[in-house]
């Protein structure tokens, strides 16, 4: 008989007449047997499907259907198989359970414990049975609309219309109501049991189910809008793809539930327990999730936009991988070890939270707020996006604030000795200093180190108090390697020993003021145009960094407390400003430095005051003329740094349109304008070719051998000073290909008899306002770095200590240009940002 015609007609028991022997399922063997009992339990109850007269199937308490296997009746057949077809043959108030098989009629015979079948002709008395209905069939249920405390275990009612039916107190364990219509049905109460029931694809809008027990139930793809499941026990249940829009699940237990792609839009989940639940792809938009519990839960790809999670229970096993969490609020939360990798946390609030050990790799934290001392120790933000993020006061470094002191101790600290006042302050803070303690002044008034045998204290002045830091052995520094963070704010942040290699950090709003970058790893970072003025970068690694146009005025790049040198080896420092920086013992090996032409002559420092007032006195004009560098009548002075650095715009002069004046020690040095990075030298024998503006094969080969091949469109476009100074261009005429690298050069005859080649203009590739890549011409400014910011221990770009230059004696003749020329210049960056145009 077709399965779809076999509709539930009731749950029955069968027993012998006169004795209490019931037809029963032997669960261990699946065979039907006779069991003597005073009342029928679950194994003695059978679900009937079909029609009493034309034929029905029987389903036992193991969910399988009855079939005769040749020697006995067994409960082993699937509904989609060939269950035995029975009819009821009445005999007075009793019945025979008849089976039609191969054209013959058999009666079920229950003789003691044995159950078999016999011919319907002249049947024994043990075939006559008492049939009792325990639960009405579907038709009666639909008619009555109320069925309290009924036994509906294993009942199959797929696609049935059960709308408005009240099943309160009933047991539907293992029942199959998939595709059923349960609109406004009632299944409420702690004694309503739905465990392991199947409601897949059911229509359950407005169904009332509070306090029910539905452990392990399957609600996959069911439509359950406005359903009430408050306080229900739904542990280990399945809601995959279920629509629970505006549902009430407050205080429900969904521990271990499978809820991938569930729609909880607008749902009430206050206090709901989702411990270890799978909420991958769940939609929690506008849901009320106050105080919900998600320890160990997986919310990968879930939509939690604009949610307030400040009262949520979250633990280290909660997983937000790829979740959409825009504008989510997680202030002052314990988020240790939580996974946020690839999550969209745009505009999220983490102020004051503890994210120690959290995984934020590849996360988008655009405009997120991580202020108020947020803890990110041992956290991974590798390859994350922190555009416009605010990490003011964030703690990412491998040291922690131990205690604070009064700023009244600044004078004592600046003395460089452990005074009684310092000893007393440390004693009062619970950190007594031994007689072996020593004090090092790193930045007067701002930064000090006290070393007490194996204990190191760093002291910083935030303007209102002195913060005392101790180095942390329990947590590593955070990792920001590869992070994209234009306009990120790290004011007052602790970045000690943080791995920031390869970061992109720049922009007009980017800040690092008063940040602690000691021993931070910024190798290969793109910091072009970034303002790192006054930054504390003791022992910082800036190897191969892009520092073009970076402002590092007043930055401290001296060794760290444990003698690690700051290093800018192979970095691009064209146009970097190091005015009043501290580069003692810094490593600059093979860094690219953009030079001024010269110096041409020197002046006494008495001219500084007139230059500061932007005045060109007649005496200054005479000095320039006397050295054969006459100033135009309309020349003007610009103050770059008061008292130390000026430029003169020599309008109309095509040879020296700009002069630079820099104070070194007590002398003013006058140079020409920027000429770029000294890349390599050519033999002086090529002078004639340059005068004639001929790019011969020898010149082309020399450029190629030094790593700067010339295009067919390259040319010597200017003879600025015959026999002395020329200008070259190497710009492609192919508009279909974007060009990068040095595209303009100065060639200048030097006193060493060689022609020095300088890269003066870069072509870089960066996106325009629409995101389309374009090539941008980038003229290189002079690197503002003098010997005054170094000392003899500084390793210069040519690999030599500055002491070799400072202490040279005849016949030695080392020039400043030689010291600033890399033996192997770094490859120029393909993209150079400015504060408003990013890579």
PDB file of C-alpha atoms in Angstrom, residues 580-828:
ATOM      1  CA  UNK A 580      66.416  66.682  17.108  1.00  0.00           C
ATOM      2  CA  UNK A 581      66.024  62.918  17.012  1.00  0.00           C
ATOM      3  CA  UNK A 582      68.370  60.635  18.931  1.00  0.00           C
ATOM      4  CA  UNK A 583      70.195  58.199  16.644  1.00  0.00           C
ATOM      5  CA  UNK A 584      73.100  57.291  18.902  1.00  0.00           C
ATOM      6  CA  UNK A 585      74.207  53.682  18.259  1.00  0.00           C
ATOM      7  CA  UNK A 586      71.475  53.331  15.619  1.00  0.00           C
ATOM      8  CA  UNK A 587      72.061  51.041  12.617  1.00  0.00           C
ATOM      9  CA  UNK A 588      71.452  52.702   9.225  1.00  0.00           C
ATOM     10  CA  UNK A 589      73.263  50.173   7.048  1.00  0.00           C
ATOM     11  CA  UNK A 590      72.230  50.381   3.365  1.00  0.00           C
ATOM     12  CA  UNK A 591      69.410  52.824   4.082  1.00  0.00           C
ATOM     13  CA  UNK A 592      68.432  55.111   1.196  1.00  0.00           C
ATOM     14  CA  UNK A 593      69.147  58.752   2.085  1.00  0.00           C
ATOM     15  CA  UNK A 594      68.082  61.607  -0.182  1.00  0.00           C
ATOM     16  CA  UNK A 595      70.783  64.271  -0.287  1.00  0.00           C
ATOM     17  CA  UNK A 596      71.105  67.960  -0.952  1.00  0.00           C
ATOM     18  CA  UNK A 597      73.719  69.045  -3.467  1.00  0.00           C
ATOM     19  CA  UNK A 598      76.772  70.252  -1.586  1.00  0.00           C
ATOM     20  CA  UNK A 599      77.416  71.674   0.913  1.00  0.00           C
ATOM     21  CA  UNK A 600      78.772  74.632  -1.052  1.00  0.00           C
ATOM     22  CA  UNK A 601      80.063  76.809   1.798  1.00  0.00           C
ATOM     23  CA  UNK A 602      79.497  77.588   5.466  1.00  0.00           C
ATOM     24  CA  UNK A 603      78.368  80.594   7.495  1.00  0.00           C
ATOM     25  CA  UNK A 604      78.730  81.585  11.134  1.00  0.00           C
ATOM     26  CA  UNK A 605      75.710  80.854  13.324  1.00  0.00           C
ATOM     27  CA  UNK A 606      75.136  84.595  13.818  1.00  0.00           C
ATOM     28  CA  UNK A 607      73.042  84.567  10.628  1.00  0.00           C
ATOM     29  CA  UNK A 608      70.440  82.296  12.315  1.00  0.00           C
ATOM     30  CA  UNK A 609      68.440  85.143  13.855  1.00  0.00           C
ATOM     31  CA  UNK A 610      67.923  86.962  10.543  1.00  0.00           C
ATOM     32  CA  UNK A 611      66.993  83.702   8.851  1.00  0.00           C
ATOM     33  CA  UNK A 612      64.482  83.011  11.643  1.00  0.00           C
ATOM     34  CA  UNK A 613      62.925  86.381  10.868  1.00  0.00           C
ATOM     35  CA  UNK A 614      62.804  85.375   7.185  1.00  0.00           C
ATOM     36  CA  UNK A 615      65.134  88.233   6.272  1.00  0.00           C
ATOM     37  CA  UNK A 616      67.887  88.159   3.628  1.00  0.00           C
ATOM     38  CA  UNK A 617      70.300  90.814   4.837  1.00  0.00           C
ATOM     39  CA  UNK A 618      72.698  92.552   2.490  1.00  0.00           C
ATOM     40  CA  UNK A 619      75.532  90.873   4.380  1.00  0.00           C
ATOM     41  CA  UNK A 620      74.009  87.403   3.756  1.00  0.00           C
ATOM     42  CA  UNK A 621      73.491  88.281   0.110  1.00  0.00           C
ATOM     43  CA  UNK A 622      77.187  89.272  -0.070  1.00  0.00           C
ATOM     44  CA  UNK A 623      78.245  85.959   1.445  1.00  0.00           C
ATOM     45  CA  UNK A 624      76.358  84.052  -1.260  1.00  0.00           C
ATOM     46  CA  UNK A 625      77.857  86.238  -4.010  1.00  0.00           C
ATOM     47  CA  UNK A 626      81.371  85.856  -2.617  1.00  0.00           C
ATOM     48  CA  UNK A 627      81.023  82.096  -2.929  1.00  0.00           C
ATOM     49  CA  UNK A 628      79.726  82.372  -6.522  1.00  0.00           C
ATOM     50  CA  UNK A 629      76.129  81.505  -5.640  1.00  0.00           C
ATOM     51  CA  UNK A 630      74.352  84.832  -6.186  1.00  0.00           C
ATOM     52  CA  UNK A 631      70.839  85.243  -4.866  1.00  0.00           C
ATOM     53  CA  UNK A 632      68.022  86.615  -7.012  1.00  0.00           C
ATOM     54  CA  UNK A 633      66.664  90.000  -6.012  1.00  0.00           C
ATOM     55  CA  UNK A 634      63.305  88.407  -5.120  1.00  0.00           C
ATOM     56  CA  UNK A 635      64.756  85.432  -3.180  1.00  0.00           C
ATOM     57  CA  UNK A 636      62.768  84.518  -0.038  1.00  0.00           C
ATOM     58  CA  UNK A 637      63.490  82.592   3.171  1.00  0.00           C
ATOM     59  CA  UNK A 638      61.279  79.807   4.568  1.00  0.00           C
ATOM     60  CA  UNK A 639      61.792  78.572   8.142  1.00  0.00           C
ATOM     61  CA  UNK A 640      61.631  74.789   8.280  1.00  0.00           C
ATOM     62  CA  UNK A 641      62.714  74.510  11.921  1.00  0.00           C
ATOM     63  CA  UNK A 642      63.320  77.617  13.972  1.00  0.00           C
ATOM     64  CA  UNK A 643      67.007  78.070  14.725  1.00  0.00           C
ATOM     65  CA  UNK A 644      68.269  75.035  12.786  1.00  0.00           C
ATOM     66  CA  UNK A 645      66.823  74.593   9.299  1.00  0.00           C
ATOM     67  CA  UNK A 646      65.871  77.014   6.502  1.00  0.00           C
ATOM     68  CA  UNK A 647      65.377  77.055   2.755  1.00  0.00           C
ATOM     69  CA  UNK A 648      65.846  79.944   0.320  1.00  0.00           C
ATOM     70  CA  UNK A 649      63.727  80.020  -2.804  1.00  0.00           C
ATOM     71  CA  UNK A 650      65.928  81.532  -5.487  1.00  0.00           C
ATOM     72  CA  UNK A 651      63.191  82.447  -7.956  1.00  0.00           C
ATOM     73  CA  UNK A 652      64.248  82.545 -11.596  1.00  0.00           C
ATOM     74  CA  UNK A 653      67.526  80.647 -11.121  1.00  0.00           C
ATOM     75  CA  UNK A 654      67.311  77.450 -13.219  1.00  0.00           C
ATOM     76  CA  UNK A 655      70.584  76.052 -11.851  1.00  0.00           C
ATOM     77  CA  UNK A 656      70.032  76.541  -8.117  1.00  0.00           C
ATOM     78  CA  UNK A 657      66.352  77.361  -7.585  1.00  0.00           C
ATOM     79  CA  UNK A 658      66.544  76.279  -3.932  1.00  0.00           C
ATOM     80  CA  UNK A 659      69.225  76.553  -1.277  1.00  0.00           C
ATOM     81  CA  UNK A 660      69.138  74.704   2.037  1.00  0.00           C
ATOM     82  CA  UNK A 661      70.804  76.031   5.181  1.00  0.00           C
ATOM     83  CA  UNK A 662      71.286  73.636   8.100  1.00  0.00           C
ATOM     84  CA  UNK A 663      72.859  74.334  11.474  1.00  0.00           C
ATOM     85  CA  UNK A 664      75.305  71.630  12.579  1.00  0.00           C
ATOM     86  CA  UNK A 665      77.017  72.398  15.856  1.00  0.00           C
ATOM     87  CA  UNK A 666      77.760  76.114  15.728  1.00  0.00           C
ATOM     88  CA  UNK A 667      78.061  76.382  11.937  1.00  0.00           C
ATOM     89  CA  UNK A 668      75.509  76.982   9.185  1.00  0.00           C
ATOM     90  CA  UNK A 669      76.055  74.872   6.060  1.00  0.00           C
ATOM     91  CA  UNK A 670      74.679  76.062   2.708  1.00  0.00           C
ATOM     92  CA  UNK A 671      73.697  73.421   0.156  1.00  0.00           C
ATOM     93  CA  UNK A 672      71.705  73.257  -3.029  1.00  0.00           C
ATOM     94  CA  UNK A 673      68.282  71.670  -3.274  1.00  0.00           C
ATOM     95  CA  UNK A 674      67.497  67.964  -3.151  1.00  0.00           C
ATOM     96  CA  UNK A 675      69.221  65.781  -5.738  1.00  0.00           C
ATOM     97  CA  UNK A 676      68.007  62.386  -4.497  1.00  0.00           C
ATOM     98  CA  UNK A 677      69.630  59.115  -3.500  1.00  0.00           C
ATOM     99  CA  UNK A 678      73.226  58.425  -4.546  1.00  0.00           C
ATOM    100  CA  UNK A 679      72.779  55.140  -6.415  1.00  0.00           C
ATOM    101  CA  UNK A 680      76.044  54.447  -8.274  1.00  0.00           C
ATOM    102  CA  UNK A 681      78.915  56.113 -10.170  1.00  0.00           C
ATOM    103  CA  UNK A 682      79.898  56.410 -13.839  1.00  0.00           C
ATOM    104  CA  UNK A 683      83.393  57.062 -15.193  1.00  0.00           C
ATOM    105  CA  UNK A 684      84.261  60.694 -15.887  1.00  0.00           C
ATOM    106  CA  UNK A 685      85.032  59.722 -19.497  1.00  0.00           C
ATOM    107  CA  UNK A 686      81.289  59.786 -20.194  1.00  0.00           C
ATOM    108  CA  UNK A 687      81.190  63.571 -19.662  1.00  0.00           C
ATOM    109  CA  UNK A 688      81.232  64.332 -23.409  1.00  0.00           C
ATOM    110  CA  UNK A 689      78.251  62.037 -24.073  1.00  0.00           C
ATOM    111  CA  UNK A 690      76.261  63.785 -21.341  1.00  0.00           C
ATOM    112  CA  UNK A 691      77.200  67.212 -22.706  1.00  0.00           C
ATOM    113  CA  UNK A 692      75.996  66.075 -26.132  1.00  0.00           C
ATOM    114  CA  UNK A 693      72.892  64.465 -24.585  1.00  0.00           C
ATOM    115  CA  UNK A 694      73.742  61.118 -26.158  1.00  0.00           C
ATOM    116  CA  UNK A 695      72.632  57.981 -24.328  1.00  0.00           C
ATOM    117  CA  UNK A 696      75.285  55.669 -25.687  1.00  0.00           C
ATOM    118  CA  UNK A 697      75.382  51.938 -25.216  1.00  0.00           C
ATOM    119  CA  UNK A 698      78.038  52.322 -22.507  1.00  0.00           C
ATOM    120  CA  UNK A 699      75.707  54.515 -20.412  1.00  0.00           C
ATOM    121  CA  UNK A 700      72.761  52.168 -20.973  1.00  0.00           C
ATOM    122  CA  UNK A 701      74.857  49.150 -19.985  1.00  0.00           C
ATOM    123  CA  UNK A 702      76.101  50.894 -16.843  1.00  0.00           C
ATOM    124  CA  UNK A 703      72.549  51.745 -15.740  1.00  0.00           C
ATOM    125  CA  UNK A 704      71.388  48.197 -16.460  1.00  0.00           C
ATOM    126  CA  UNK A 705      74.311  46.603 -14.614  1.00  0.00           C
ATOM    127  CA  UNK A 706      73.458  48.670 -11.552  1.00  0.00           C
ATOM    128  CA  UNK A 707      69.811  47.585 -11.569  1.00  0.00           C
ATOM    129  CA  UNK A 708      68.255  50.596 -13.279  1.00  0.00           C
ATOM    130  CA  UNK A 709      67.673  49.609 -16.927  1.00  0.00           C
ATOM    131  CA  UNK A 710      66.818  52.466 -19.260  1.00  0.00           C
ATOM    132  CA  UNK A 711      63.774  52.384 -21.512  1.00  0.00           C
ATOM    133  CA  UNK A 712      63.920  53.269 -25.194  1.00  0.00           C
ATOM    134  CA  UNK A 713      62.211  56.541 -24.246  1.00  0.00           C
ATOM    135  CA  UNK A 714      64.946  57.491 -21.742  1.00  0.00           C
ATOM    136  CA  UNK A 715      66.873  60.689 -22.465  1.00  0.00           C
ATOM    137  CA  UNK A 716      69.273  63.297 -21.136  1.00  0.00           C
ATOM    138  CA  UNK A 717      66.775  66.112 -21.195  1.00  0.00           C
ATOM    139  CA  UNK A 718      68.848  68.875 -19.538  1.00  0.00           C
ATOM    140  CA  UNK A 719      72.447  69.959 -19.485  1.00  0.00           C
ATOM    141  CA  UNK A 720      72.191  72.077 -16.347  1.00  0.00           C
ATOM    142  CA  UNK A 721      75.893  72.933 -16.038  1.00  0.00           C
ATOM    143  CA  UNK A 722      78.105  71.713 -18.900  1.00  0.00           C
ATOM    144  CA  UNK A 723      80.787  69.281 -17.754  1.00  0.00           C
ATOM    145  CA  UNK A 724      79.208  69.180 -14.310  1.00  0.00           C
ATOM    146  CA  UNK A 725      75.451  68.569 -13.906  1.00  0.00           C
ATOM    147  CA  UNK A 726      72.801  66.916 -16.052  1.00  0.00           C
ATOM    148  CA  UNK A 727      69.209  65.692 -15.705  1.00  0.00           C
ATOM    149  CA  UNK A 728      67.823  62.434 -17.121  1.00  0.00           C
ATOM    150  CA  UNK A 729      64.328  61.003 -17.505  1.00  0.00           C
ATOM    151  CA  UNK A 730      63.348  57.352 -17.864  1.00  0.00           C
ATOM    152  CA  UNK A 731      59.572  57.617 -18.300  1.00  0.00           C
ATOM    153  CA  UNK A 732      57.646  55.051 -20.313  1.00  0.00           C
ATOM    154  CA  UNK A 733      55.502  56.213 -23.220  1.00  0.00           C
ATOM    155  CA  UNK A 734      53.347  53.066 -22.935  1.00  0.00           C
ATOM    156  CA  UNK A 735      50.145  54.308 -21.302  1.00  0.00           C
ATOM    157  CA  UNK A 736      48.754  50.765 -20.979  1.00  0.00           C
ATOM    158  CA  UNK A 737      51.354  49.774 -18.380  1.00  0.00           C
ATOM    159  CA  UNK A 738      51.845  51.382 -14.982  1.00  0.00           C
ATOM    160  CA  UNK A 739      55.453  52.241 -14.202  1.00  0.00           C
ATOM    161  CA  UNK A 740      57.228  52.219 -10.851  1.00  0.00           C
ATOM    162  CA  UNK A 741      60.748  52.931  -9.608  1.00  0.00           C
ATOM    163  CA  UNK A 742      63.212  55.746 -10.228  1.00  0.00           C
ATOM    164  CA  UNK A 743      62.220  57.674 -13.366  1.00  0.00           C
ATOM    165  CA  UNK A 744      64.344  60.824 -13.072  1.00  0.00           C
ATOM    166  CA  UNK A 745      68.027  61.148 -12.250  1.00  0.00           C
ATOM    167  CA  UNK A 746      70.623  63.805 -11.636  1.00  0.00           C
ATOM    168  CA  UNK A 747      74.151  63.080 -12.829  1.00  0.00           C
ATOM    169  CA  UNK A 748      76.799  65.279 -11.187  1.00  0.00           C
ATOM    170  CA  UNK A 749      80.532  65.375 -11.677  1.00  0.00           C
ATOM    171  CA  UNK A 750      82.271  64.884  -8.340  1.00  0.00           C
ATOM    172  CA  UNK A 751      85.709  65.820  -6.982  1.00  0.00           C
ATOM    173  CA  UNK A 752      86.637  62.117  -7.024  1.00  0.00           C
ATOM    174  CA  UNK A 753      86.612  62.252 -10.854  1.00  0.00           C
ATOM    175  CA  UNK A 754      83.445  60.148 -11.128  1.00  0.00           C
ATOM    176  CA  UNK A 755      79.959  61.033 -12.301  1.00  0.00           C
ATOM    177  CA  UNK A 756      77.577  60.382  -9.416  1.00  0.00           C
ATOM    178  CA  UNK A 757      74.071  59.191 -10.325  1.00  0.00           C
ATOM    179  CA  UNK A 758      71.207  60.197  -8.033  1.00  0.00           C
ATOM    180  CA  UNK A 759      67.621  58.927  -8.162  1.00  0.00           C
ATOM    181  CA  UNK A 760      65.550  62.070  -7.681  1.00  0.00           C
ATOM    182  CA  UNK A 761      62.000  61.143  -8.681  1.00  0.00           C
ATOM    183  CA  UNK A 762      60.033  57.957  -8.094  1.00  0.00           C
ATOM    184  CA  UNK A 763      57.027  56.733  -9.991  1.00  0.00           C
ATOM    185  CA  UNK A 764      54.719  54.905  -7.599  1.00  0.00           C
ATOM    186  CA  UNK A 765      51.437  53.056  -8.050  1.00  0.00           C
ATOM    187  CA  UNK A 766      48.510  53.669  -5.735  1.00  0.00           C
ATOM    188  CA  UNK A 767      44.707  53.757  -5.965  1.00  0.00           C
ATOM    189  CA  UNK A 768      42.881  56.934  -6.847  1.00  0.00           C
ATOM    190  CA  UNK A 769      39.657  58.119  -5.185  1.00  0.00           C
ATOM    191  CA  UNK A 770      37.687  55.463  -7.086  1.00  0.00           C
ATOM    192  CA  UNK A 771      40.064  52.648  -6.189  1.00  0.00           C
ATOM    193  CA  UNK A 772      41.562  52.499  -9.666  1.00  0.00           C
ATOM    194  CA  UNK A 773      45.343  52.079  -9.690  1.00  0.00           C
ATOM    195  CA  UNK A 774      47.256  54.989 -11.133  1.00  0.00           C
ATOM    196  CA  UNK A 775      50.900  55.971 -11.356  1.00  0.00           C
ATOM    197  CA  UNK A 776      51.998  59.015  -9.380  1.00  0.00           C
ATOM    198  CA  UNK A 777      55.179  61.045  -9.827  1.00  0.00           C
ATOM    199  CA  UNK A 778      56.883  61.480  -6.462  1.00  0.00           C
ATOM    200  CA  UNK A 779      59.756  63.966  -6.196  1.00  0.00           C
ATOM    201  CA  UNK A 780      62.071  63.008  -3.332  1.00  0.00           C
ATOM    202  CA  UNK A 781      62.670  65.573  -0.618  1.00  0.00           C
ATOM    203  CA  UNK A 782      65.951  65.718   1.276  1.00  0.00           C
ATOM    204  CA  UNK A 783      66.419  63.435   4.275  1.00  0.00           C
ATOM    205  CA  UNK A 784      66.726  65.843   7.219  1.00  0.00           C
ATOM    206  CA  UNK A 785      69.430  64.095   9.215  1.00  0.00           C
ATOM    207  CA  UNK A 786      72.703  65.606  10.409  1.00  0.00           C
ATOM    208  CA  UNK A 787      75.609  64.371  12.469  1.00  0.00           C
ATOM    209  CA  UNK A 788      74.200  66.340  15.429  1.00  0.00           C
ATOM    210  CA  UNK A 789      71.524  63.662  15.995  1.00  0.00           C
ATOM    211  CA  UNK A 790      74.104  60.853  15.917  1.00  0.00           C
ATOM    212  CA  UNK A 791      77.364  60.015  17.601  1.00  0.00           C
ATOM    213  CA  UNK A 792      80.419  57.965  16.777  1.00  0.00           C
ATOM    214  CA  UNK A 793      78.573  54.709  17.545  1.00  0.00           C
ATOM    215  CA  UNK A 794      75.960  55.264  14.832  1.00  0.00           C
ATOM    216  CA  UNK A 795      76.336  52.892  11.884  1.00  0.00           C
ATOM    217  CA  UNK A 796      75.926  54.944   8.702  1.00  0.00           C
ATOM    218  CA  UNK A 797      74.305  53.813   5.415  1.00  0.00           C
ATOM    219  CA  UNK A 798      77.735  52.934   3.981  1.00  0.00           C
ATOM    220  CA  UNK A 799      78.208  50.463   6.856  1.00  0.00           C
ATOM    221  CA  UNK A 800      80.859  52.454   8.714  1.00  0.00           C
ATOM    222  CA  UNK A 801      80.596  53.916  12.177  1.00  0.00           C
ATOM    223  CA  UNK A 802      80.226  57.688  12.182  1.00  0.00           C
ATOM    224  CA  UNK A 803      83.398  57.849  14.281  1.00  0.00           C
ATOM    225  CA  UNK A 804      85.339  57.088  11.086  1.00  0.00           C
ATOM    226  CA  UNK A 805      84.060  60.374   9.655  1.00  0.00           C
ATOM    227  CA  UNK A 806      84.312  62.411  12.830  1.00  0.00           C
ATOM    228  CA  UNK A 807      87.814  61.285  13.762  1.00  0.00           C
ATOM    229  CA  UNK A 808      89.472  61.071  10.340  1.00  0.00           C
ATOM    230  CA  UNK A 809      92.958  62.452   9.813  1.00  0.00           C
ATOM    231  CA  UNK A 810      94.886  63.092   6.588  1.00  0.00           C
ATOM    232  CA  UNK A 811      95.292  61.429   4.199  1.00  0.00           C
ATOM    233  CA  UNK A 812      91.775  60.124   5.006  1.00  0.00           C
ATOM    234  CA  UNK A 813      89.063  62.031   3.151  1.00  0.00           C
ATOM    235  CA  UNK A 814      85.632  60.640   3.943  1.00  0.00           C
ATOM    236  CA  UNK A 815      82.774  62.883   2.828  1.00  0.00           C
ATOM    237  CA  UNK A 816      79.302  63.148   4.310  1.00  0.00           C
ATOM    238  CA  UNK A 817      77.926  61.892   0.996  1.00  0.00           C
ATOM    239  CA  UNK A 818      80.105  58.782   1.224  1.00  0.00           C
ATOM    240  CA  UNK A 819      78.843  58.078   4.747  1.00  0.00           C
ATOM    241  CA  UNK A 820      75.237  58.532   3.591  1.00  0.00           C
ATOM    242  CA  UNK A 821      75.575  56.357   0.467  1.00  0.00           C
ATOM    243  CA  UNK A 822      74.340  52.772   0.785  1.00  0.00           C
ATOM    244  CA  UNK A 823      76.681  50.110  -0.544  1.00  0.00           C
ATOM    245  CA  UNK A 824      73.560  48.282  -1.714  1.00  0.00           C
ATOM    246  CA  UNK A 825      70.667  50.739  -1.930  1.00  0.00           C
ATOM    247  CA  UNK A 826      67.263  49.256  -1.094  1.00  0.00           C
ATOM    248  CA  UNK A 827      64.711  48.705  -3.799  1.00  0.00           C
ATOM    249  CA  UNK A 828      62.366  51.723  -3.832  1.00  0.00           C
TER     250      UNK A 828
END
